[in-house]
């Protein structure tokens, strides 16, 4: 049933009398205002692709009680690997070809393979063919096909206070927390719809009142990378979707990204603050907040709980994708060593980082493969491997279920000592 516009640019969709130009919205949904232009899009006047996207955004907005749509500056999309979206996902993307274009800078999460050296990874030609079709579909929509889960380091860097619509849990948590941009925890379709319309519903972490810390975490865990990942694991598991405020740590960018990834995988945390580190740390009143403590024994316990295997036949580093600094650190660790055992090793990163680190890439390639565009979780590793060693709590969470793997959780140094 259609309803008619009385006149204003902004009218609540479900509080209007029946009249032309407004959609009937079932009464259990909250009021949501659309501009006349948004209404025309919903009406299909600007094409099927935009209409589909607007339908997704208005449905989300009503479920979450958003008052209206707001403009965004960028989007980041998940749902790229053929392993995770399959034929259904490819058909949906194909249905948008020629029907829609993204309106804001939009980047893409890892695919199921290195788009150039997929044969080296043992990916079968059918999978490769479908994966390339998915990438082509995204490209036809105007999406930048960088295929990385760390676009915030190079390809797509939001600014403090900007509204964006990002999927990929580590990335959206990083831009919310470390950069101070504002995004909800978008799914693939929601982020794509937002990219096509250039807007997102105003609710959740776009609103200041939902960005306040809710729990103080006093951490005593040391400085190494794995401990920060496991801190994310402990806190994510314990706090679910709270907004933690960390004290007692001084993480660099790489530690922040591994924490963000683990908290989002073990729980649903999409925003955190770190005293003296993240941009909004001084903005909030902390007096009445609950406190929890995390120490070395919690970290050790988390490591044990994530470990289910003994002898990895794949060692995979780079979850989230390795930065230039991490590539340098690994190269330094390996420089004076020789490869002694024949275990498959992947160093997962993005193509930009690979280009920026030719010397490090040369060192790493003596011990394994520098793999771009993909990662150990979204590639079909289960076709060739049974047990994966990783230094990422996020990967440890997903490898058993998504890749049928046993897992060895260890430090970068500990894992590389298995081969050198
Ligand atoms: Fe990135 Fe894959 Fe880990 S998408 S965060 S490397 S699971």
Coordinates of C-alpha atoms and ligand atoms in Angstrom, one line a residue:
X1 CA 0.0 0.0 0.0
X2 CA 1.3 3.5 -0.9
X3 CA 0.8 6.7 1.1
X4 CA 0.7 10.2 -0.2
X5 CA 3.2 13.0 0.8
X6 CA 1.5 16.0 2.4
X7 CA 4.4 18.2 1.6
X8 CA 7.4 18.4 3.9
X9 CA 10.9 17.4 2.9
X10 CA 11.0 15.2 6.0
X11 CA 8.0 13.2 7.2
X12 CA 7.8 10.2 9.4
X13 CA 7.1 7.2 7.2
X14 CA 4.6 5.5 9.5
X15 CA 2.8 8.4 10.9
X16 CA 1.5 9.7 7.7
X17 CA -2.1 9.4 6.5
X18 CA -2.5 7.3 3.3
X19 CA -1.4 9.3 0.4
X20 CA 0.7 9.1 -2.7
X21 CA 4.5 9.1 -2.3
X22 CA 4.9 7.4 1.1
X23 CA 5.2 3.7 1.8
X24 CA 3.1 1.9 4.3
X25 CA 5.3 0.9 7.2
X26 CA 4.1 -1.8 9.5
X27 CA 3.3 -0.3 13.0
X28 CA 5.9 -2.3 14.9
X29 CA 8.6 -0.3 13.3
X30 CA 9.6 3.1 14.7
X31 CA 9.1 6.4 12.9
X32 CA 11.7 7.1 10.2
X33 CA 12.0 10.2 8.1
X34 CA 12.9 10.2 4.5
X35 CA 13.6 13.2 2.3
X36 CA 11.7 13.5 -0.9
X37 CA 14.8 12.4 -2.8
X38 CA 15.2 9.3 -0.6
X39 CA 11.5 8.6 -1.1
X40 CA 11.9 8.8 -4.9
X41 CA 14.7 6.3 -4.7
X42 CA 12.6 4.0 -2.6
X43 CA 9.9 4.3 -5.2
X44 CA 12.2 3.0 -7.8
X45 CA 12.5 6.3 -9.8
X46 CA 16.3 6.1 -9.8
X47 CA 16.6 2.5 -10.8
X48 CA 16.4 -1.0 -9.4
X49 CA 19.8 -1.0 -7.8
X50 CA 19.3 2.1 -5.8
X51 CA 15.8 1.0 -4.9
X52 CA 17.1 -2.3 -3.5
X53 CA 19.8 -0.5 -1.5
X54 CA 17.3 2.0 -0.1
X55 CA 15.0 -0.9 0.9
X56 CA 17.8 -2.4 2.9
X57 CA 18.7 0.9 4.6
X58 CA 15.1 1.7 5.5
X59 CA 14.5 -1.8 6.9
X60 CA 17.7 -1.5 9.0
X61 CA 16.7 2.0 10.1
X62 CA 13.3 0.9 11.3
X63 CA 14.6 -2.2 13.1
X64 CA 17.1 -0.1 15.0
X65 CA 14.7 2.9 15.5
X66 CA 16.8 5.3 13.5
X67 CA 15.2 8.8 13.0
X68 CA 16.7 9.4 9.5
X69 CA 19.5 8.6 7.2
X70 CA 22.8 10.5 7.4
X71 CA 25.5 11.1 4.8
X72 CA 28.6 8.9 5.0
X73 CA 32.1 9.6 3.7
X74 CA 33.2 6.1 3.0
X75 CA 32.3 2.4 3.2
X76 CA 34.2 -0.9 3.5
X77 CA 32.6 -4.1 2.4
X78 CA 32.9 -7.7 3.6
X79 CA 31.4 -10.7 1.8
X80 CA 34.1 -11.1 -0.8
X81 CA 35.4 -14.6 -0.6
X82 CA 33.6 -17.2 -2.8
X83 CA 34.1 -19.5 0.1
X84 CA 31.8 -17.4 2.3
X85 CA 29.3 -15.9 -0.1
X86 CA 29.0 -18.7 -2.7
X87 CA 26.8 -18.6 -5.8
X88 CA 24.0 -16.8 -4.0
X89 CA 26.2 -13.9 -3.2
X90 CA 27.7 -13.8 -6.7
X91 CA 24.1 -13.8 -8.2
X92 CA 23.1 -10.9 -5.9
X93 CA 26.1 -8.9 -7.0
X94 CA 25.5 -9.7 -10.6
X95 CA 21.9 -8.5 -10.2
X96 CA 23.3 -5.0 -9.4
X97 CA 25.6 -4.8 -12.5
X98 CA 24.6 -1.8 -14.6
X99 CA 21.9 -0.9 -12.0
X100 CA 24.0 0.8 -9.3
X101 CA 27.3 2.6 -8.5
X102 CA 28.8 3.4 -5.2
X103 CA 28.6 7.1 -4.3
X104 CA 31.4 7.2 -1.7
X105 CA 34.9 5.8 -1.5
X106 CA 34.4 2.1 -1.0
X107 CA 37.0 -0.6 -0.4
X108 CA 36.9 -4.4 -0.2
X109 CA 37.8 -7.0 2.4
X110 CA 40.0 -10.0 1.6
X111 CA 38.9 -12.5 -1.1
X112 CA 39.4 -16.2 -1.1
X113 CA 42.7 -16.2 -2.8
X114 CA 45.7 -14.2 -3.9
X115 CA 44.3 -12.8 -7.2
X116 CA 47.7 -13.2 -8.9
X117 CA 49.3 -16.3 -7.4
X118 CA 46.3 -18.4 -6.6
X119 CA 47.8 -21.4 -8.3
X120 CA 50.7 -21.3 -5.8
X121 CA 48.2 -21.5 -3.0
X122 CA 46.7 -24.6 -4.4
X123 CA 43.3 -23.0 -5.2
X124 CA 41.3 -25.0 -7.8
X125 CA 40.4 -23.3 -11.1
X126 CA 36.6 -23.4 -10.6
X127 CA 37.0 -21.5 -7.3
X128 CA 39.4 -19.1 -8.9
X129 CA 37.0 -18.4 -11.8
X130 CA 34.1 -17.7 -9.4
X131 CA 36.3 -15.5 -7.2
X132 CA 37.4 -13.4 -10.1
X133 CA 33.8 -13.0 -11.2
X134 CA 33.0 -11.7 -7.7
X135 CA 35.8 -9.2 -7.9
X136 CA 34.7 -8.1 -11.4
X137 CA 31.1 -7.5 -10.0
X138 CA 32.4 -5.3 -7.2
X139 CA 34.6 -3.4 -9.7
X140 CA 31.6 -2.8 -12.0
X141 CA 29.9 -1.1 -9.0
X142 CA 32.8 1.3 -8.6
X143 CA 34.3 -0.4 -5.6
X144 CA 38.1 -0.3 -5.1
X145 CA 39.2 -3.9 -5.2
X146 CA 42.2 -3.6 -2.8
X147 CA 41.0 -6.8 -0.9
X148 CA 42.4 -6.0 2.5
X149 CA 41.0 -6.0 6.1
X150 CA 43.4 -3.1 7.0
X151 CA 42.2 -0.5 4.5
X152 CA 42.6 2.1 7.3
X153 CA 46.4 1.9 6.9
X154 CA 46.6 3.0 3.3
X155 CA 43.6 2.7 1.0
X156 CA 40.7 4.2 2.9
X157 CA 41.5 6.4 5.9
X158 CA 38.6 8.1 7.6
X159 CA 39.0 11.2 9.8
X160 CA 38.0 11.9 13.3
X161 CA 34.3 12.4 13.7
X162 CA 33.4 11.3 10.2
X163 CA 30.3 9.1 9.7
X164 CA 31.2 5.9 7.6
X165 CA 29.6 2.5 7.0
X166 CA 32.1 -0.2 7.5
X167 CA 31.8 -4.0 7.6
X168 CA 34.7 -6.2 8.8
X169 CA 34.8 -6.3 12.5
X170 CA 38.5 -5.5 13.1
X171 CA 38.4 -2.6 10.6
X172 CA 35.2 -1.0 11.9
X173 CA 36.4 -1.3 15.5
X174 CA 39.8 0.2 14.5
X175 CA 38.2 3.2 12.8
X176 CA 35.7 3.8 15.6
X177 CA 38.3 3.5 18.4
X178 CA 41.7 4.5 17.1
X179 CA 40.7 7.0 14.4
X180 CA 37.5 8.3 16.1
X181 CA 35.3 7.9 13.0
X182 CA 31.7 6.6 13.5
X183 CA 30.3 3.4 12.2
X184 CA 28.0 0.7 13.3
X185 CA 29.0 -3.0 13.0
X186 CA 27.7 -3.3 9.5
X187 CA 27.1 -6.6 7.7
X188 CA 28.1 -6.9 4.0
X189 CA 24.6 -6.0 2.5
X190 CA 24.1 -3.0 4.9
X191 CA 27.6 -1.6 4.0
X192 CA 27.0 -2.1 0.3
X193 CA 23.6 -0.5 0.4
X194 CA 25.1 2.5 2.3
X195 CA 27.9 2.8 -0.3
X196 CA 25.3 2.8 -3.1
X197 CA 23.1 5.5 -1.5
X198 CA 25.9 7.4 0.2
X199 CA 24.0 7.3 3.5
X200 CA 23.4 5.1 6.6
X201 CA 20.6 5.1 9.3
X202 CA 21.4 7.2 12.3
X203 CA 21.5 4.9 15.3
X204 CA 24.0 3.0 17.5
X205 CA 27.6 4.2 17.4
X206 CA 26.7 7.2 15.2
X207 CA 25.2 8.7 18.3
X208 CA 27.5 10.2 20.9
X209 CA 25.5 8.8 23.8
X210 CA 26.4 5.2 22.8
X211 CA 30.1 5.9 22.5
X212 CA 30.8 6.3 26.3
X213 CA 33.0 3.7 28.0
X214 CA 30.9 1.2 30.0
X215 CA 33.6 -0.8 31.8
X216 CA 37.2 0.0 32.9
X217 CA 39.7 -2.8 32.1
X218 CA 42.9 -2.7 34.2
X219 CA 45.4 -4.7 32.2
X220 CA 48.8 -6.1 33.4
X221 CA 49.9 -8.2 30.4
X222 CA 53.4 -7.1 29.2
X223 CA 54.2 -5.7 25.8
X224 CA 54.2 -8.5 23.2
X225 CA 51.8 -8.7 20.3
X226 CA 50.2 -12.0 21.2
X227 CA 49.4 -10.8 24.7
X228 CA 47.5 -7.9 23.2
X229 CA 45.6 -10.2 20.9
X230 CA 44.8 -12.4 23.9
X231 CA 43.8 -9.4 25.9
X232 CA 41.2 -8.7 23.2
X233 CA 40.1 -12.4 23.4
X234 CA 39.6 -12.2 27.2
X235 CA 37.8 -8.9 27.1
X236 CA 35.6 -9.7 24.1
X237 CA 34.6 -13.0 25.7
X238 CA 33.9 -11.4 29.1
X239 CA 32.2 -8.2 28.0
X240 CA 30.2 -9.1 24.9
X241 CA 29.3 -5.8 23.2
X242 CA 30.4 -3.3 25.9
X243 CA 32.6 -0.3 25.3
X244 CA 35.8 -1.1 27.3
X245 CA 38.2 1.6 28.6
X246 CA 41.7 0.1 28.9
X247 CA 44.3 1.2 31.4
X248 CA 47.8 -0.2 31.9
X249 CA 48.7 -0.7 28.3
X250 CA 50.5 1.4 25.7
X251 CA 49.7 -0.3 22.4
X252 CA 51.1 0.8 19.0
X253 CA 49.0 0.6 15.8
X254 CA 49.7 -3.1 15.3
X255 CA 48.7 -4.0 18.8
X256 CA 45.6 -1.9 18.6
X257 CA 44.6 -3.7 15.4
X258 CA 45.1 -7.2 16.8
X259 CA 43.2 -6.2 20.0
X260 CA 40.3 -4.8 17.9
X261 CA 40.2 -8.0 15.8
X262 CA 40.1 -10.3 18.8
X263 CA 37.6 -8.3 20.8
X264 CA 35.2 -8.3 17.8
X265 CA 35.7 -12.1 17.2
X266 CA 35.5 -13.3 20.8
X267 CA 32.6 -10.9 21.6
X268 CA 30.9 -8.2 19.5
X269 CA 32.9 -5.1 20.6
X270 CA 32.9 -2.4 18.0
X271 CA 34.4 0.4 20.0
X272 CA 37.0 0.7 22.8
X273 CA 39.1 3.4 24.4
X274 CA 42.7 3.2 25.7
X275 CA 43.9 5.8 28.2
X276 CA 46.6 8.0 26.7
X277 CA 46.3 6.4 23.3
X278 CA 42.9 6.7 21.6
X279 CA 41.6 10.1 20.6
X280 CA 38.6 10.3 22.8
X281 CA 40.2 8.9 26.0
X282 CA 39.8 12.2 28.0
X283 CA 36.3 13.0 27.0
X284 CA 34.4 10.8 29.4
X285 CA 33.4 10.6 33.1
X286 CA 34.7 7.3 34.4
X287 CA 33.9 7.5 38.1
X288 CA 31.0 5.1 38.5
X289 CA 32.1 2.5 36.0
X290 CA 32.5 -1.2 36.8
X291 CA 36.1 -2.4 36.7
X292 CA 37.7 -5.7 35.7
X293 CA 41.3 -6.8 35.8
X294 CA 43.2 -8.9 33.3
X295 CA 46.6 -10.2 34.1
X296 CA 49.2 -12.7 32.8
X297 CA 47.3 -15.7 34.1
X298 CA 44.2 -14.7 32.1
X299 CA 46.4 -14.3 29.0
X300 CA 48.0 -17.8 29.5
X301 CA 44.6 -19.4 30.1
X302 CA 43.2 -17.8 26.9
X303 CA 46.1 -19.0 24.9
X304 CA 45.6 -22.6 26.1
X305 CA 41.9 -22.4 25.5
X306 CA 42.5 -21.4 21.8
X307 CA 45.0 -24.1 21.2
X308 CA 43.7 -27.4 20.0
X309 CA 46.6 -28.8 17.9
X310 CA 50.2 -29.6 18.2
X311 CA 52.0 -29.8 14.8
X312 CA 50.9 -27.1 12.3
X313 CA 51.1 -28.0 8.6
X314 CA 50.4 -24.3 7.8
X315 CA 51.8 -21.3 9.7
X316 CA 49.8 -18.2 8.8
X317 CA 50.7 -14.7 10.1
X318 CA 48.9 -11.5 9.2
X319 CA 45.4 -11.5 10.9
X320 CA 44.7 -8.6 10.5
X321 CA 46.9 -8.1 7.4
X322 CA 50.6 -7.4 8.2
X323 CA 51.6 -3.7 8.2
X324 CA 55.0 -2.5 6.9
X325 CA 56.3 -2.4 10.5
X326 CA 55.3 -6.0 11.1
X327 CA 56.9 -7.1 7.7
X328 CA 60.1 -5.4 8.9
X329 CA 59.9 -7.1 12.3
X330 CA 59.4 -10.6 10.8
X331 CA 62.2 -10.0 8.2
X332 CA 64.5 -9.0 11.1
X333 CA 63.6 -12.2 13.0
X334 CA 64.4 -14.3 9.9
X335 CA 67.4 -12.6 8.4
X336 CA 70.0 -14.6 10.2
X337 CA 68.1 -17.9 10.1
X338 CA 67.8 -20.8 7.6
X339 CA 64.8 -22.7 6.6
X340 CA 65.1 -26.1 8.2
X341 CA 61.6 -27.6 8.0
X342 CA 59.2 -27.8 5.1
X343 CA 56.0 -26.4 6.6
X344 CA 53.8 -24.2 4.4
X345 CA 54.1 -20.6 5.7
X346 CA 51.9 -17.6 4.6
X347 CA 52.6 -14.0 5.4
X348 CA 49.2 -12.3 4.7
X349 CA 49.3 -8.7 3.8
X350 CA 47.9 -6.3 1.2
X351 CA 49.4 -5.5 -2.2
X352 CA 50.3 -1.9 -1.2
X353 CA 52.4 -3.1 1.8
X354 CA 54.0 -5.7 -0.4
X355 CA 55.0 -3.0 -2.9
X356 CA 56.4 -0.9 -0.1
X357 CA 58.6 -3.6 1.3
X358 CA 60.6 -5.3 -1.5
X359 CA 63.6 -6.2 0.7
X360 CA 61.5 -7.7 3.5
X361 CA 59.4 -9.6 0.9
X362 CA 62.6 -11.1 -0.5
X363 CA 63.6 -12.3 3.0
X364 CA 60.1 -13.7 3.8
X365 CA 59.8 -15.5 0.5
X366 CA 62.8 -17.7 1.5
X367 CA 60.6 -19.1 4.3
X368 CA 57.2 -19.0 2.8
X369 CA 54.7 -17.1 0.6
X370 CA 53.9 -13.4 0.9
X371 CA 50.2 -13.7 0.1
X372 CA 48.0 -10.7 -0.8
X373 CA 44.3 -10.2 -1.3
X374 CA 43.3 -13.0 1.1
X375 CA 43.9 -14.6 4.5
X376 CA 44.0 -17.9 6.3
X377 CA 40.3 -17.7 7.3
X378 CA 38.6 -16.8 4.0
X379 CA 40.9 -18.9 1.7
X380 CA 39.9 -22.6 1.3
X381 CA 42.8 -23.9 3.4
X382 CA 40.8 -26.9 4.5
X383 CA 41.5 -28.4 1.0
X384 CA 45.1 -28.8 1.9
X385 CA 45.7 -28.3 5.7
X386 CA 44.5 -29.7 9.0
X387 CA 46.3 -27.7 11.6
X388 CA 47.2 -24.0 11.4
X389 CA 49.6 -22.1 13.6
X390 CA 48.8 -18.4 14.1
X391 CA 49.6 -15.5 16.4
X392 CA 46.1 -14.1 16.1
X393 CA 43.3 -14.7 18.6
X394 CA 40.8 -13.7 15.9
X395 CA 42.1 -16.4 13.5
X396 CA 42.1 -18.9 16.4
X397 CA 38.3 -18.2 16.9
X398 CA 37.4 -18.8 13.3
X399 CA 39.8 -21.5 12.0
X400 CA 38.1 -24.4 13.7
X401 CA 34.5 -23.6 12.5
X402 CA 35.2 -21.9 9.1
X403 CA 38.2 -24.0 8.0
X404 CA 37.9 -27.3 10.0
X405 CA 41.4 -26.7 11.5
X406 CA 43.1 -27.6 14.7
X407 CA 44.9 -24.6 15.9
X408 CA 48.3 -23.8 17.5
X409 CA 48.2 -20.3 19.1
X410 CA 51.7 -19.0 19.6
X411 CA 53.9 -15.9 19.3
X412 CA 55.4 -15.0 15.9
X413 CA 58.9 -16.0 17.1
X414 CA 57.6 -19.3 18.6
X415 CA 55.9 -20.2 15.3
X416 CA 58.9 -19.2 13.1
X417 CA 61.1 -21.4 15.3
X418 CA 59.2 -24.4 14.0
X419 CA 60.7 -23.8 10.6
X420 CA 64.1 -22.2 11.2
Ligands
LIG1 FE1 41.6 -10.0 8.2 FE2 41.1 -12.5 7.6 FE3 41.9 -11.8 10.0 S1 39.9 -10.7 7.0 S2 41.1 -9.8 10.4 S3 43.1 -11.6 8.2 S4 40.3 -13.3 9.5

